[in-house]
Amino acid sequence: MKSTIDKFQQIVNNLLDDESKKPMAQFIASENLYAEVDLALSKTGIAEDKFEAALNDLVLKTPRTATNAFFNQLFGGRNETAVLGDLLAVILNNSMYTYKAAGPQVGVEKIILREVCNIIGWGEGADGTFAPGGSLTNFMSMVMARDAANKAAPYEGVTQKMTVYTSKESHYSIPKNAAFSGLGRDQVRYVPSDKLGRLDLKSLELMIEEDIQNGFKPIMVNLTAGTTVLGAFDPVGEVRAIGDKYGLWLHLDGAYCGSVIFSQKYKHLVEGIAHVDSFSFNAHKMIGTPLSCSIIVVKDKGNLHSSFSNDASYLYQTDHDEFNLGKTSLQCGRRNDALKFWALWKRVGTDGLEKIVDHQFYLADVARDYIRAHQDYELYSYDESISICFNYKGIPARDICTLLYEYSELLVGYGSYEADEFIRLVTINAQNSEQDILDFFKTMEGFVASHEHLFTPALTQNP
Ligand SMILES: *Cc1c(COP(=O)(O)O)cnc(C)c1O
């Protein structure tokens, strides 16, 4: 094993050296992939030196998500302390279902969940769990909403037409999860959003009333803290009254920007969070841990137990349920996603997490200020969002993004809101500096200027 760790170090050092010279891996078109990278598997295996060469080559040709050229959705950077925690989780290789198999790692997970509940303002009645991604923490919330609305649902199945409300700007996992949970995609109601991309409360209530009149049973409102395109925050506090009036489960999907709970300056964006029934966030997005680190917390842990616990005498042989995390998780065998987050939190404290979050908003301000100060740009995003949406010289956003990718210059995505399509720069990598953001614009502008022939139609239409 020790020599394997040496090998690992060598491969990583190669990558780090190469990254410091070239922040982008060379673009490989998917149709050329198997010709350009040796991925073939054989019956007999290969010699050690060939194996190492193949690994090195694969690593060097893989897109680089930790550099200052990566602004694609919605993660980035390489937080060293969190990486160390994750590497140790791989070496330890515990499964998180029981105390017997994971020991103190159970405490690592529990203490994170406890602290998150404390920050929200939830007492001992609250708890949570980790799942393999924000789509699946959202799934867990929908299952709990279904079971809370009808205790018989986990046994009899869904026998009523239950409806779920979410803004049309919310994540696509909501309709997927409606299919998975037996509610059905057709039972998802897409509530219009206002000018700032936030769920519109008046429309929400009208849609609920209409559904009730038509014999549906509304069960849940899904709110978003950081919509996928604009990074908008739905009005969390104001929805509770509607939730109470109609007996609805409120979930706050904070996969993208729920980590604002750690910031004194920005937690007002999720004001009223204590009044939702469940809240999820991805530490692998704003906090910058390695993928994936997805957390859901629930105000009343009874809901977690009633929807996710199954007795299994072969598994739960010792210790109190409270330490057998498998009782409240989606999975059976489960990777330790908590240690990377715990390592970072332990090292930098809650104040350090706050700095990480605040720095991203600062970088977003730098980008917005730059765009506002330069007349070749049009800005579509609002303050207090880390998604900077803009167009440059009227060139179609998808053309710029695709060519920057194919010429191995920058990785950045595009999105749309209503009729507009635009480049979406996300300032989620807290390791970037102000200069890195300014360099992004410089690189993009330089690329457009020196490849004018590729953009000619747009440039001549929009001089
Ligand atoms: C990223 C995201 C998700 C999905 O999270 P994954 O970890 O990618 O599954 C869900 N909701 C929102 C708002 C997101 O930004």
Coordinates of C-alpha atoms in Angstrom, one line a residue, residues 81-424:
T81 CA -8.3 20.4 3.9
A82 CA -11.5 18.8 2.5
V83 CA -9.5 16.8 0.0
L84 CA -7.4 15.4 2.9
G85 CA -10.5 14.4 4.7
D86 CA -11.9 12.7 1.6
L87 CA -8.7 10.8 0.9
L88 CA -8.8 9.5 4.4
A89 CA -12.4 8.4 4.0
V90 CA -11.2 6.3 1.0
I91 CA -8.4 4.7 2.9
L92 CA -10.6 4.0 5.9
N93 CA -13.5 2.7 3.7
N94 CA -16.2 2.6 6.3
S95 CA -19.8 2.0 5.5
M96 CA -21.9 4.6 7.4
Y97 CA -24.9 2.4 8.2
T98 CA -23.9 1.2 11.7
Y99 CA -21.8 2.2 14.6
K100 CA -20.2 -1.2 14.5
A101 CA -18.9 -0.6 11.0
A102 CA -18.1 3.1 11.2
G103 CA -17.4 3.9 14.9
P104 CA -16.4 7.6 15.4
Q105 CA -17.2 8.4 11.8
V106 CA -20.8 8.1 12.9
G107 CA -20.1 11.0 15.3
V108 CA -18.4 12.9 12.5
E109 CA -21.6 12.8 10.5
K110 CA -23.9 13.4 13.5
I111 CA -22.0 16.4 14.7
I112 CA -22.3 18.1 11.3
L113 CA -26.0 17.5 11.2
R114 CA -26.4 18.7 14.8
E115 CA -24.5 21.9 14.1
V116 CA -26.5 22.6 10.9
C117 CA -29.7 22.2 12.9
N118 CA -28.4 24.5 15.6
I119 CA -27.6 27.2 13.0
I120 CA -31.1 26.9 11.6
G121 CA -32.5 27.1 15.2
W122 CA -33.9 23.6 15.4
G123 CA -33.7 21.7 18.7
E124 CA -33.2 18.0 19.6
G125 CA -36.3 17.0 17.6
A126 CA -34.5 17.7 14.4
D127 CA -32.0 15.5 12.6
G128 CA -30.8 14.7 9.1
T129 CA -28.7 12.5 6.8
F130 CA -26.3 12.6 3.9
A131 CA -27.4 11.4 0.4
P132 CA -25.5 11.0 -2.9
G133 CA -26.4 14.4 -4.3
G134 CA -28.9 17.2 -4.1
S135 CA -31.3 15.5 -6.5
L136 CA -31.6 12.7 -3.9
T137 CA -31.9 14.9 -0.9
N138 CA -34.8 16.5 -2.8
F139 CA -36.1 13.0 -3.4
M140 CA -36.1 12.3 0.3
S141 CA -38.0 15.4 1.0
M142 CA -40.7 14.5 -1.5
V143 CA -41.1 11.0 0.0
M144 CA -41.4 12.5 3.5
A145 CA -44.0 15.0 2.2
R146 CA -46.0 12.1 0.6
D147 CA -45.9 10.0 3.7
A148 CA -46.7 12.9 6.0
A149 CA -49.8 13.6 3.8
N150 CA -50.9 10.0 3.9
K151 CA -49.4 7.6 6.5
A152 CA -50.7 4.7 4.4
A153 CA -48.8 5.7 1.3
P154 CA -45.6 3.7 2.0
Y155 CA -47.8 0.6 2.3
E156 CA -50.6 1.0 -0.1
G157 CA -48.9 3.2 -2.6
V158 CA -50.2 6.5 -3.8
T159 CA -53.9 6.3 -4.1
Q160 CA -54.8 10.0 -4.4
K161 CA -53.7 12.6 -6.9
M162 CA -51.2 14.5 -4.8
T163 CA -49.8 17.7 -6.2
V164 CA -46.4 19.4 -5.6
Y165 CA -45.6 23.1 -6.3
T166 CA -42.3 24.4 -7.4
S167 CA -41.1 27.5 -9.3
K168 CA -40.5 27.0 -13.0
E169 CA -36.9 28.0 -12.3
S170 CA -36.4 25.1 -9.9
H171 CA -34.1 22.1 -10.4
Y172 CA -35.1 19.4 -12.9
S173 CA -34.9 16.8 -10.1
I174 CA -38.3 17.8 -8.9
P175 CA -40.3 16.3 -11.8
K176 CA -37.9 13.3 -11.8
N177 CA -38.5 12.7 -8.1
A178 CA -42.3 13.0 -8.7
A179 CA -42.0 10.1 -11.1
F180 CA -39.8 8.1 -8.7
S181 CA -42.0 8.7 -5.7
G182 CA -45.2 7.6 -7.4
L183 CA -46.7 11.1 -7.5
G184 CA -46.2 11.4 -11.2
R185 CA -44.6 14.1 -13.3
D186 CA -48.0 15.4 -14.3
Q187 CA -48.7 16.3 -10.7
V188 CA -45.9 18.9 -10.5
R189 CA -47.3 22.5 -10.8
Y190 CA -44.8 25.0 -12.1
V191 CA -45.4 28.3 -10.3
P192 CA -44.4 31.5 -12.3
S193 CA -41.6 33.5 -10.9
D194 CA -41.3 37.3 -10.5
K195 CA -38.8 39.7 -12.2
L196 CA -36.0 38.6 -9.9
G197 CA -36.6 34.9 -10.6
R198 CA -38.4 34.2 -7.3
L199 CA -41.5 32.0 -6.9
D200 CA -44.6 34.2 -7.1
L201 CA -46.8 33.8 -4.0
K202 CA -50.0 35.0 -5.4
S203 CA -49.8 32.5 -8.3
L204 CA -48.9 29.8 -5.8
E205 CA -52.1 30.2 -3.8
L206 CA -54.3 30.5 -6.9
M207 CA -52.9 27.2 -8.2
I208 CA -53.4 25.4 -4.9
E209 CA -57.0 26.6 -4.7
E210 CA -57.7 25.5 -8.3
D211 CA -56.2 22.1 -7.6
I212 CA -58.3 21.6 -4.5
Q213 CA -61.4 22.5 -6.4
N214 CA -60.5 19.9 -9.1
G215 CA -60.1 17.1 -6.5
F216 CA -56.4 17.1 -6.1
K217 CA -54.6 16.9 -2.8
P218 CA -51.8 19.5 -2.5
I219 CA -49.0 18.1 -0.3
M220 CA -45.8 20.1 -0.8
V221 CA -44.1 23.3 -1.8
N222 CA -40.5 23.1 -3.0
L223 CA -38.6 26.3 -2.6
T224 CA -35.2 27.1 -4.0
A225 CA -32.3 28.9 -2.3
G226 CA -30.2 29.7 -5.4
T227 CA -32.1 28.8 -8.6
T228 CA -30.0 27.0 -11.1
V229 CA -29.8 29.7 -13.7
L230 CA -30.2 33.1 -12.0
G231 CA -29.2 32.1 -8.4
A232 CA -32.4 33.6 -7.1
F233 CA -33.8 33.0 -3.6
D234 CA -37.5 32.1 -3.2
P235 CA -39.3 33.9 -0.4
V236 CA -38.9 31.3 2.3
G237 CA -40.5 33.1 5.3
E238 CA -43.6 34.1 3.5
V239 CA -44.6 30.7 2.3
R240 CA -45.2 29.3 5.8
A241 CA -48.6 30.9 6.1
I242 CA -49.7 29.3 2.9
G243 CA -48.2 26.0 4.0
D244 CA -50.1 26.1 7.3
K245 CA -53.4 27.1 5.6
Y246 CA -53.3 24.1 3.3
G247 CA -51.3 21.6 5.4
L248 CA -48.3 21.5 3.1
W249 CA -44.8 20.2 3.6
L250 CA -42.2 22.9 2.9
H251 CA -38.9 21.9 1.5
L252 CA -36.1 24.3 0.8
D253 CA -33.7 23.1 -1.9
G254 CA -30.5 24.9 -1.1
A255 CA -28.3 22.6 -3.1
Y256 CA -26.7 25.6 -4.9
C257 CA -26.7 28.4 -2.3
G258 CA -28.2 27.0 0.9
S259 CA -24.7 27.4 2.4
V260 CA -25.6 31.1 3.0
I261 CA -26.8 29.8 6.4
F262 CA -23.1 30.1 7.4
S263 CA -22.9 33.8 6.6
Q264 CA -24.1 36.6 8.9
K265 CA -24.1 38.9 5.9
Y266 CA -26.1 36.7 3.5
K267 CA -28.3 34.4 5.7
H268 CA -31.1 36.9 5.3
L269 CA -31.5 35.4 1.8
V270 CA -33.1 32.4 3.5
E271 CA -34.8 34.2 6.3
G272 CA -37.6 32.1 7.8
I273 CA -35.7 28.9 7.2
A274 CA -36.6 27.7 10.7
H275 CA -40.2 27.4 9.5
V276 CA -39.6 24.9 6.7
D277 CA -40.0 21.1 7.3
S278 CA -36.8 20.1 5.5
F279 CA -33.8 21.8 4.1
S280 CA -31.0 20.5 1.9
F281 CA -27.7 21.9 0.7
N282 CA -24.6 20.7 -1.1
A283 CA -21.3 21.3 0.6
H284 CA -19.7 20.4 -2.7
K285 CA -21.1 23.5 -4.2
M286 CA -20.6 26.7 -2.2
I287 CA -18.4 25.2 0.6
G288 CA -16.1 23.6 -2.0
T289 CA -15.6 20.1 -0.7
P290 CA -15.0 17.4 -3.2
L291 CA -18.1 15.8 -4.8
S292 CA -20.4 14.8 -3.4
C293 CA -21.4 16.1 0.0
S294 CA -25.2 16.5 0.2
I295 CA -27.0 17.1 3.4
I296 CA -30.7 17.1 4.3
V297 CA -32.0 18.1 7.7
V298 CA -35.6 17.7 8.9
K299 CA -37.3 19.7 11.6
D300 CA -39.1 16.6 13.0
K301 CA -36.8 13.5 12.8
G302 CA -39.9 11.3 13.2
N303 CA -40.5 11.9 9.5
L304 CA -37.1 10.6 8.5
H305 CA -37.7 7.4 10.5
S306 CA -41.2 6.8 9.3
S307 CA -40.2 7.2 5.7
F308 CA -36.8 5.5 5.6
S309 CA -36.4 3.0 8.4
N310 CA -36.7 -0.7 7.7
D311 CA -35.8 -3.2 10.4
A312 CA -33.0 -5.5 9.3
S313 CA -31.9 -7.8 12.1
Y314 CA -28.9 -9.0 10.2
L315 CA -27.6 -5.4 10.0
Y316 CA -28.6 -3.6 13.2
Q317 CA -27.2 -6.0 15.8
T318 CA -25.7 -3.5 18.3
D319 CA -26.0 0.0 19.7
H320 CA -28.8 2.4 20.0
D321 CA -30.7 3.3 16.8
E322 CA -29.4 6.8 17.2
F323 CA -25.9 5.7 16.2
N324 CA -27.1 3.3 13.5
L325 CA -27.3 5.9 10.7
G326 CA -28.7 3.3 8.2
K327 CA -32.0 3.7 10.0
T328 CA -32.6 7.1 8.4
S329 CA -30.8 6.9 5.1
L330 CA -31.8 6.2 1.5
Q331 CA -29.0 3.6 1.0
C332 CA -27.7 0.5 2.8
G333 CA -23.9 0.6 2.3
R334 CA -23.0 4.2 2.3
R335 CA -19.8 6.1 1.6
N336 CA -18.4 8.5 4.2
D337 CA -19.2 11.9 2.7
A338 CA -19.1 13.6 6.0
L339 CA -15.4 13.4 6.8
K340 CA -14.3 15.9 4.1
F341 CA -16.7 18.5 5.4
W342 CA -15.9 17.8 9.0
A343 CA -12.2 18.1 8.3
L344 CA -12.7 21.5 6.7
W345 CA -15.1 22.7 9.4
K346 CA -12.9 21.5 12.2
R347 CA -9.9 23.3 10.7
V348 CA -11.4 26.7 9.8
G349 CA -14.4 26.9 12.1
T350 CA -17.8 28.2 11.3
D351 CA -16.1 31.6 10.8
G352 CA -14.0 30.1 8.0
L353 CA -17.1 28.7 6.3
E354 CA -18.6 32.1 6.4
K355 CA -15.5 33.6 4.7
I356 CA -15.7 31.0 1.9
V357 CA -19.4 32.0 1.3
D358 CA -18.8 35.7 1.5
H359 CA -15.9 35.6 -0.8
Q360 CA -18.0 34.1 -3.6
F361 CA -20.5 37.0 -3.3
Y362 CA -17.5 39.4 -3.4
L363 CA -16.2 37.8 -6.6
A364 CA -19.8 38.1 -8.0
D365 CA -19.7 41.8 -7.2
V366 CA -16.4 42.1 -9.0
A367 CA -17.9 40.5 -12.1
R368 CA -21.1 42.5 -12.0
D369 CA -19.1 45.8 -11.6
Y370 CA -16.9 44.9 -14.5
I371 CA -19.9 44.1 -16.7
R372 CA -21.7 47.3 -15.7
A373 CA -18.6 49.4 -16.4
H374 CA -18.1 48.0 -19.9
Q375 CA -20.6 48.9 -22.6
D376 CA -20.0 45.8 -24.8
Y377 CA -21.8 43.8 -22.2
E378 CA -25.4 43.3 -21.2
L379 CA -26.1 42.1 -17.6
Y380 CA -29.1 39.9 -16.7
S381 CA -28.4 39.0 -13.1
Y382 CA -29.3 40.8 -9.9
D383 CA -27.3 41.7 -6.8
E384 CA -26.8 39.0 -4.1
S385 CA -26.5 36.2 -6.7
I386 CA -23.3 34.3 -7.5
S387 CA -24.6 33.5 -11.0
I388 CA -23.4 36.3 -13.3
C389 CA -25.5 36.2 -16.5
F390 CA -24.4 38.4 -19.4
N391 CA -24.0 38.7 -23.1
Y392 CA -21.0 40.1 -24.9
K393 CA -21.2 42.2 -28.1
G394 CA -24.5 40.5 -28.9
I395 CA -22.8 37.3 -29.8
P396 CA -24.9 34.2 -29.1
A397 CA -23.9 32.9 -25.7
R398 CA -23.8 29.3 -26.8
D399 CA -21.3 30.1 -29.6
I400 CA -18.9 31.8 -27.2
C401 CA -19.1 29.1 -24.6
T402 CA -18.7 26.2 -27.1
L403 CA -15.8 27.8 -28.8
L404 CA -14.0 28.7 -25.6
Y405 CA -14.4 25.0 -24.7
E406 CA -13.3 23.6 -28.0
Y407 CA -10.2 25.9 -28.1
S408 CA -9.3 24.9 -24.5
E409 CA -9.6 28.5 -23.2
L410 CA -12.2 28.5 -20.5
L411 CA -15.0 26.3 -19.3
V412 CA -18.2 28.3 -18.8
G413 CA -21.8 27.5 -19.4
Y414 CA -24.9 29.3 -20.7
G415 CA -28.4 29.5 -19.5
S416 CA -31.7 31.2 -20.2
Y417 CA -34.4 33.1 -18.4
E418 CA -37.6 33.7 -20.3
A419 CA -36.7 34.9 -23.8
D420 CA -33.0 35.6 -23.1
E421 CA -30.1 33.3 -23.4
F422 CA -26.8 34.4 -21.8
I423 CA -23.4 33.3 -20.6
R424 CA -23.6 32.2 -16.9

